[in-house]
mmCIF file of N, CA, C and O in Angstrom:
data_model
loop_
_atom_site.group_PDB
_atom_site.id
_atom_site.type_symbol
_atom_site.label_atom_id
_atom_site.label_comp_id
_atom_site.label_asym_id
_atom_site.label_seq_id
_atom_site.Cartn_x
_atom_site.Cartn_y
_atom_site.Cartn_z
ATOM 1 N N MET Y 1 -19.189 -6.807 10.948
ATOM 2 C CA MET Y 1 -19.445 -7.744 9.908
ATOM 3 C C MET Y 1 -18.338 -7.738 8.897
ATOM 4 O O MET Y 1 -17.621 -6.804 8.604
ATOM 5 N N VAL Y 2 -17.634 -8.872 8.623
ATOM 6 C CA VAL Y 2 -16.410 -9.187 7.711
ATOM 7 C C VAL Y 2 -16.702 -10.310 6.640
ATOM 8 O O VAL Y 2 -17.315 -11.068 6.991
ATOM 9 N N ARG Y 3 -16.238 -9.868 5.479
ATOM 10 C CA ARG Y 3 -16.470 -10.904 4.527
ATOM 11 C C ARG Y 3 -15.002 -11.315 3.838
ATOM 12 O O ARG Y 3 -14.124 -10.422 3.988
ATOM 13 N N VAL Y 4 -14.783 -12.459 3.328
ATOM 14 C CA VAL Y 4 -13.801 -13.075 3.024
ATOM 15 C C VAL Y 4 -13.865 -12.941 1.309
ATOM 16 O O VAL Y 4 -14.675 -13.369 0.864
ATOM 17 N N VAL Y 5 -13.048 -12.302 0.650
ATOM 18 C CA VAL Y 5 -12.800 -12.070 -0.930
ATOM 19 C C VAL Y 5 -11.673 -13.146 -1.192
ATOM 20 O O VAL Y 5 -10.696 -12.942 -0.897
ATOM 21 N N GLU Y 6 -11.895 -13.833 -2.223
ATOM 22 C CA GLU Y 6 -10.893 -14.760 -2.931
ATOM 23 C C GLU Y 6 -10.594 -14.083 -4.234
ATOM 24 O O GLU Y 6 -11.351 -13.615 -5.180
ATOM 25 N N ILE Y 7 -9.301 -13.812 -4.478
ATOM 26 C CA ILE Y 7 -8.545 -13.098 -5.312
ATOM 27 C C ILE Y 7 -7.600 -14.220 -6.281
ATOM 28 O O ILE Y 7 -6.803 -14.449 -5.571
ATOM 29 N N GLN Y 8 -7.805 -14.008 -7.382
ATOM 30 C CA GLN Y 8 -6.814 -14.856 -8.428
ATOM 31 C C GLN Y 8 -5.773 -13.883 -9.064
ATOM 32 O O GLN Y 8 -6.058 -12.993 -9.541
ATOM 33 N N ALA Y 9 -4.417 -13.820 -8.661
ATOM 34 C CA ALA Y 9 -3.352 -13.033 -9.217
ATOM 35 C C ALA Y 9 -2.126 -13.900 -9.408
ATOM 36 O O ALA Y 9 -1.557 -14.480 -8.336
ATOM 37 N N ALA Y 10 -1.520 -13.593 -10.670
ATOM 38 C CA ALA Y 10 -0.022 -14.389 -10.836
ATOM 39 C C ALA Y 10 0.081 -15.876 -10.590
ATOM 40 O O ALA Y 10 0.750 -16.340 -10.120
ATOM 41 N N GLY Y 11 -1.383 -16.511 -10.902
ATOM 42 C CA GLY Y 11 -1.377 -17.899 -10.688
ATOM 43 C C GLY Y 11 -1.452 -18.413 -9.217
ATOM 44 O O GLY Y 11 -1.496 -19.480 -9.022
ATOM 45 N N LYS Y 12 -1.918 -17.476 -8.425
ATOM 46 C CA LYS Y 12 -1.987 -17.818 -7.091
ATOM 47 C C LYS Y 12 -3.243 -17.131 -6.430
ATOM 48 O O LYS Y 12 -3.893 -16.346 -7.132
ATOM 49 N N THR Y 13 -3.804 -17.803 -5.341
ATOM 50 C CA THR Y 13 -5.097 -17.516 -4.780
ATOM 51 C C THR Y 13 -4.784 -16.697 -3.545
ATOM 52 O O THR Y 13 -4.295 -17.180 -2.759
ATOM 53 N N PHE Y 14 -5.430 -15.592 -3.197
ATOM 54 C CA PHE Y 14 -5.302 -14.801 -1.992
ATOM 55 C C PHE Y 14 -6.766 -14.533 -1.559
ATOM 56 O O PHE Y 14 -7.538 -14.386 -2.275
ATOM 57 N N LEU Y 15 -6.792 -15.128 -0.202
ATOM 58 C CA LEU Y 15 -7.691 -14.767 0.660
ATOM 59 C C LEU Y 15 -7.830 -13.326 1.334
ATOM 60 O O LEU Y 15 -6.796 -13.317 2.183
ATOM 61 N N LEU Y 16 -8.484 -12.367 0.994
ATOM 62 C CA LEU Y 16 -8.400 -11.213 1.783
ATOM 63 C C LEU Y 16 -9.934 -10.878 2.720
ATOM 64 O O LEU Y 16 -10.898 -11.026 2.225
ATOM 65 N N ALA Y 17 -9.618 -10.402 4.026
ATOM 66 C CA ALA Y 17 -10.825 -10.000 4.717
ATOM 67 C C ALA Y 17 -11.059 -8.571 4.650
ATOM 68 O O ALA Y 17 -10.089 -7.955 4.895
ATOM 69 N N THR Y 18 -12.245 -8.274 4.462
ATOM 70 C CA THR Y 18 -12.774 -6.807 4.323
ATOM 71 C C THR Y 18 -14.023 -6.555 5.273
ATOM 72 O O THR Y 18 -14.783 -7.580 5.063
ATOM 73 N N SER Y 19 -14.077 -5.300 5.720
ATOM 74 C CA SER Y 19 -15.254 -4.899 6.268
ATOM 75 C C SER Y 19 -16.108 -4.144 5.134
ATOM 76 O O SER Y 19 -17.141 -3.669 5.493
ATOM 77 N N ARG Y 20 -15.473 -3.887 3.885
ATOM 78 C CA ARG Y 20 -16.031 -3.291 2.896
ATOM 79 C C ARG Y 20 -17.131 -4.102 2.190
ATOM 80 O O ARG Y 20 -16.845 -4.709 1.380
ATOM 81 N N LEU Y 21 -18.261 -3.875 2.598
ATOM 82 C CA LEU Y 21 -19.342 -4.811 2.131
ATOM 83 C C LEU Y 21 -19.877 -4.306 0.836
ATOM 84 O O LEU Y 21 -20.768 -4.968 -0.015
ATOM 85 N N ASP Y 22 -19.657 -2.926 0.486
ATOM 86 C CA ASP Y 22 -20.366 -2.266 -0.608
ATOM 87 C C ASP Y 22 -19.488 -2.279 -1.895
ATOM 88 O O ASP Y 22 -20.000 -1.873 -2.677
ATOM 89 N N LEU Y 23 -18.222 -3.062 -1.641
ATOM 90 C CA LEU Y 23 -17.529 -2.889 -2.947
ATOM 91 C C LEU Y 23 -17.416 -4.338 -3.553
ATOM 92 O O LEU Y 23 -17.575 -5.378 -2.908
ATOM 93 N N PRO Y 24 -17.542 -4.514 -4.822
ATOM 94 C CA PRO Y 24 -17.140 -5.747 -5.564
ATOM 95 C C PRO Y 24 -15.802 -6.443 -5.141
ATOM 96 O O PRO Y 24 -14.818 -5.620 -4.935
ATOM 97 N N ALA Y 25 -15.608 -7.907 -5.272
ATOM 98 C CA ALA Y 25 -14.536 -8.339 -5.113
ATOM 99 C C ALA Y 25 -13.126 -7.825 -5.609
ATOM 100 O O ALA Y 25 -12.084 -7.648 -5.498
ATOM 101 N N GLU Y 26 -13.434 -7.455 -7.200
ATOM 102 C CA GLU Y 26 -12.544 -6.859 -7.910
ATOM 103 C C GLU Y 26 -11.642 -5.815 -7.634
ATOM 104 O O GLU Y 26 -10.594 -5.339 -7.494
ATOM 105 N N MET Y 27 -12.771 -4.982 -6.835
ATOM 106 C CA MET Y 27 -12.329 -3.430 -6.510
ATOM 107 C C MET Y 27 -11.583 -3.632 -5.066
ATOM 108 O O MET Y 27 -10.565 -3.037 -4.845
ATOM 109 N N VAL Y 28 -11.996 -4.691 -4.278
ATOM 110 C CA VAL Y 28 -11.353 -4.942 -3.056
ATOM 111 C C VAL Y 28 -9.781 -5.389 -3.322
ATOM 112 O O VAL Y 28 -8.823 -4.938 -2.712
ATOM 113 N N GLY Y 29 -9.544 -6.353 -4.239
ATOM 114 C CA GLY Y 29 -8.415 -6.720 -4.887
ATOM 115 C C GLY Y 29 -7.481 -5.703 -5.281
ATOM 116 O O GLY Y 29 -6.296 -5.633 -5.075
ATOM 117 N N LEU Y 30 -8.135 -4.747 -6.049
ATOM 118 C CA LEU Y 30 -7.325 -3.639 -6.630
ATOM 119 C C LEU Y 30 -6.812 -2.537 -5.670
ATOM 120 O O LEU Y 30 -5.816 -2.279 -5.709
ATOM 121 N N ILE Y 31 -7.571 -2.384 -4.469
ATOM 122 C CA ILE Y 31 -7.240 -1.588 -3.562
ATOM 123 C C ILE Y 31 -6.242 -2.055 -2.745
ATOM 124 O O ILE Y 31 -5.154 -1.506 -2.270
ATOM 125 N N TYR Y 32 -6.048 -3.521 -2.624
ATOM 126 C CA TYR Y 32 -5.210 -4.264 -1.715
ATOM 127 C C TYR Y 32 -3.860 -3.983 -2.704
ATOM 128 O O TYR Y 32 -2.846 -3.919 -2.007
ATOM 129 N N ARG Y 33 -3.932 -4.264 -4.022
ATOM 130 C CA ARG Y 33 -2.796 -4.218 -4.752
ATOM 131 C C ARG Y 33 -2.229 -2.751 -4.611
ATOM 132 O O ARG Y 33 -0.798 -2.802 -4.524
ATOM 133 N N TYR Y 34 -2.770 -1.778 -4.812
ATOM 134 C CA TYR Y 34 -2.225 -0.411 -4.623
ATOM 135 C C TYR Y 34 -1.776 0.022 -3.109
ATOM 136 O O TYR Y 34 -0.663 0.608 -3.119
ATOM 137 N N ARG Y 35 -2.417 -0.650 -2.209
ATOM 138 C CA ARG Y 35 -1.873 -0.547 -0.822
ATOM 139 C C ARG Y 35 -0.591 -1.069 -0.811
ATOM 140 O O ARG Y 35 0.556 -0.563 -0.291
ATOM 141 N N TRP Y 36 -0.423 -2.247 -1.366
ATOM 142 C CA TRP Y 36 0.888 -3.048 -1.050
ATOM 143 C C TRP Y 36 1.828 -2.379 -1.782
ATOM 144 O O TRP Y 36 3.138 -2.182 -1.497
ATOM 145 N N GLN Y 37 1.729 -1.789 -2.950
ATOM 146 C CA GLN Y 37 2.753 -0.962 -3.728
ATOM 147 C C GLN Y 37 3.154 0.309 -2.803
ATOM 148 O O GLN Y 37 4.416 0.641 -2.845
ATOM 149 N N ILE Y 38 2.351 0.909 -2.168
ATOM 150 C CA ILE Y 38 2.518 1.849 -1.517
ATOM 151 C C ILE Y 38 3.545 1.506 -0.377
ATOM 152 O O ILE Y 38 4.434 2.096 0.195
ATOM 153 N N GLU Y 39 3.079 0.251 0.289
ATOM 154 C CA GLU Y 39 3.920 -0.379 1.435
ATOM 155 C C GLU Y 39 5.179 -0.526 1.053
ATOM 156 O O GLU Y 39 6.431 -0.063 1.975
ATOM 157 N N VAL Y 40 5.459 -0.948 -0.336
ATOM 158 C CA VAL Y 40 6.697 -1.493 -0.812
ATOM 159 C C VAL Y 40 7.616 -0.261 -0.979
ATOM 160 O O VAL Y 40 8.794 -0.165 -0.546
ATOM 161 N N PHE Y 41 6.945 0.842 -1.726
ATOM 162 C CA PHE Y 41 7.908 1.989 -1.738
ATOM 163 C C PHE Y 41 8.234 2.607 -0.498
ATOM 164 O O PHE Y 41 9.382 3.198 -0.374
ATOM 165 N N PHE Y 42 7.419 2.791 0.575
ATOM 166 C CA PHE Y 42 7.867 3.314 1.870
ATOM 167 C C PHE Y 42 8.967 2.520 2.569
ATOM 168 O O PHE Y 42 9.961 2.830 3.057
ATOM 169 N N LYS Y 43 8.852 1.254 2.166
ATOM 170 C CA LYS Y 43 9.800 0.233 3.036
ATOM 171 C C LYS Y 43 11.270 0.631 2.158
ATOM 172 O O LYS Y 43 12.292 0.685 2.724
ATOM 173 N N TRP Y 44 11.015 0.493 0.857
ATOM 174 C CA TRP Y 44 12.370 1.037 -0.045
ATOM 175 C C TRP Y 44 12.797 2.324 0.417
ATOM 176 O O TRP Y 44 14.161 2.457 0.544
ATOM 177 N N PHE Y 45 12.004 3.424 0.693
ATOM 178 C CA PHE Y 45 12.376 4.854 0.913
ATOM 179 C C PHE Y 45 13.130 4.566 2.495
ATOM 180 O O PHE Y 45 14.178 5.390 2.709
ATOM 181 N N LYS Y 46 12.682 4.034 3.216
ATOM 182 C CA LYS Y 46 13.323 4.055 4.752
ATOM 183 C C LYS Y 46 14.592 2.756 4.628
ATOM 184 O O LYS Y 46 15.458 3.462 5.437
ATOM 185 N N MET Y 47 14.671 2.124 3.830
ATOM 186 C CA MET Y 47 15.878 1.195 3.851
ATOM 187 C C MET Y 47 16.964 1.631 2.986
ATOM 188 O O MET Y 47 18.008 0.996 3.069
ATOM 189 N N ASN Y 48 16.540 2.449 1.978
ATOM 190 C CA ASN Y 48 17.670 3.006 1.269
ATOM 191 C C ASN Y 48 18.742 3.861 1.986
ATOM 192 O O ASN Y 48 18.556 4.949 2.737
ATOM 193 N N PRO Y 49 20.248 3.424 2.148
ATOM 194 C CA PRO Y 49 20.965 4.033 3.088
ATOM 195 C C PRO Y 49 21.285 5.349 2.516
ATOM 196 O O PRO Y 49 21.863 6.082 3.454
ATOM 197 N N GLY Y 50 21.208 5.710 1.343
ATOM 198 C CA GLY Y 50 21.818 7.175 0.729
ATOM 199 C C GLY Y 50 20.691 8.082 1.224
ATOM 200 O O GLY Y 50 21.035 9.192 0.785
ATOM 201 N N LEU Y 51 19.384 7.812 1.696
ATOM 202 C CA LEU Y 51 18.501 8.827 1.924
ATOM 203 C C LEU Y 51 18.656 9.205 3.431
ATOM 204 O O LEU Y 51 18.683 8.343 4.229
ATOM 205 N N PRO Y 52 18.391 10.489 3.801
ATOM 206 C CA PRO Y 52 18.266 10.875 5.127
ATOM 207 C C PRO Y 52 16.971 10.530 5.800
ATOM 208 O O PRO Y 52 16.027 10.121 5.174
ATOM 209 N N PRO Y 53 16.983 10.124 7.113
ATOM 210 C CA PRO Y 53 15.960 10.039 7.954
ATOM 211 C C PRO Y 53 14.685 10.876 7.722
ATOM 212 O O PRO Y 53 14.954 12.056 7.282
ATOM 213 N N LEU Y 54 13.587 10.262 7.779
ATOM 214 C CA LEU Y 54 12.315 11.452 7.756
ATOM 215 C C LEU Y 54 12.191 12.297 8.615
ATOM 216 O O LEU Y 54 12.689 12.347 9.691
ATOM 217 N N ALA Y 55 11.804 13.680 7.960
ATOM 218 C CA ALA Y 55 12.011 14.954 8.750
ATOM 219 C C ALA Y 55 10.857 14.875 10.065
ATOM 220 O O ALA Y 55 9.878 15.330 9.868
ATOM 221 N N GLY Y 56 11.185 14.078 10.934
ATOM 222 C CA GLY Y 56 10.301 14.082 12.166
ATOM 223 C C GLY Y 56 9.224 13.499 12.065
ATOM 224 O O GLY Y 56 8.388 13.513 13.190
ATOM 225 N N GLY Y 57 8.711 12.923 10.893
ATOM 226 C CA GLY Y 57 7.474 12.408 10.837
ATOM 227 C C GLY Y 57 6.395 13.333 10.636
ATOM 228 O O GLY Y 57 5.274 13.037 10.773
ATOM 229 N N VAL Y 58 6.675 14.577 10.701
ATOM 230 C CA VAL Y 58 5.715 15.552 10.313
ATOM 231 C C VAL Y 58 5.509 15.496 8.824
ATOM 232 O O VAL Y 58 6.150 15.557 8.035
ATOM 233 N N PRO Y 59 4.066 15.439 8.608
ATOM 234 C CA PRO Y 59 3.572 15.508 7.146
ATOM 235 C C PRO Y 59 4.280 16.578 6.145
ATOM 236 O O PRO Y 59 4.738 16.262 5.094
ATOM 237 N N ARG Y 60 4.367 17.647 6.830
ATOM 238 C CA ARG Y 60 4.967 18.783 5.925
ATOM 239 C C ARG Y 60 6.365 18.816 5.854
ATOM 240 O O ARG Y 60 6.921 18.981 4.414
ATOM 241 N N GLY Y 61 7.093 18.194 6.844
ATOM 242 C CA GLY Y 61 8.531 17.860 6.493
ATOM 243 C C GLY Y 61 8.813 16.970 5.507
ATOM 244 O O GLY Y 61 9.950 17.011 4.927
ATOM 245 N N VAL Y 62 8.127 15.881 5.803
ATOM 246 C CA VAL Y 62 8.379 14.589 4.998
ATOM 247 C C VAL Y 62 7.849 15.142 3.531
ATOM 248 O O VAL Y 62 8.759 14.686 2.699
ATOM 249 N N ALA Y 63 6.920 15.863 3.387
ATOM 250 C CA ALA Y 63 6.751 16.331 2.007
ATOM 251 C C ALA Y 63 7.803 16.992 1.382
ATOM 252 O O ALA Y 63 8.176 16.885 0.283
ATOM 253 N N LEU Y 64 8.323 18.036 2.142
ATOM 254 C CA LEU Y 64 9.501 18.886 1.588
ATOM 255 C C LEU Y 64 10.813 18.082 1.436
ATOM 256 O O LEU Y 64 11.253 18.337 0.458
ATOM 257 N N GLN Y 65 10.876 17.096 2.188
ATOM 258 C CA GLN Y 65 12.040 16.207 2.023
ATOM 259 C C GLN Y 65 11.834 15.455 0.847
ATOM 260 O O GLN Y 65 12.906 15.252 0.016
ATOM 261 N N LEU Y 66 10.766 14.759 0.431
ATOM 262 C CA LEU Y 66 10.689 14.090 -0.779
ATOM 263 C C LEU Y 66 10.531 15.212 -1.971
ATOM 264 O O LEU Y 66 11.193 14.603 -3.058
ATOM 265 N N TYR Y 67 10.123 16.195 -2.038
ATOM 266 C CA TYR Y 67 10.162 17.162 -3.213
ATOM 267 C C TYR Y 67 11.759 17.696 -3.251
ATOM 268 O O TYR Y 67 12.106 17.909 -4.406
ATOM 269 N N ALA Y 68 12.450 17.618 -2.430
ATOM 270 C CA ALA Y 68 13.911 18.093 -2.502
ATOM 271 C C ALA Y 68 14.743 16.898 -2.874
ATOM 272 O O ALA Y 68 16.007 17.068 -3.497
ATOM 273 N N LEU Y 69 14.275 15.700 -3.218
ATOM 274 C CA LEU Y 69 15.268 14.458 -3.572
ATOM 275 C C LEU Y 69 15.087 14.799 -5.148
ATOM 276 O O LEU Y 69 14.944 14.812 -6.179
#
């Protein structure tokens, strides 16, 4: 089952589809906002030409590489 949540932010209306029926609409919007910030960070991280490629996609290698920056 999917529900559609309407969120107002920055003067715009966003419709989000979610299967989380146990959360209020405000929480769904907050989770989506945090997820989007994480996506933007990783896009910046991958697109920044001064940074080396991620260490093979292995979680431990990526963590070590992030700490080394």
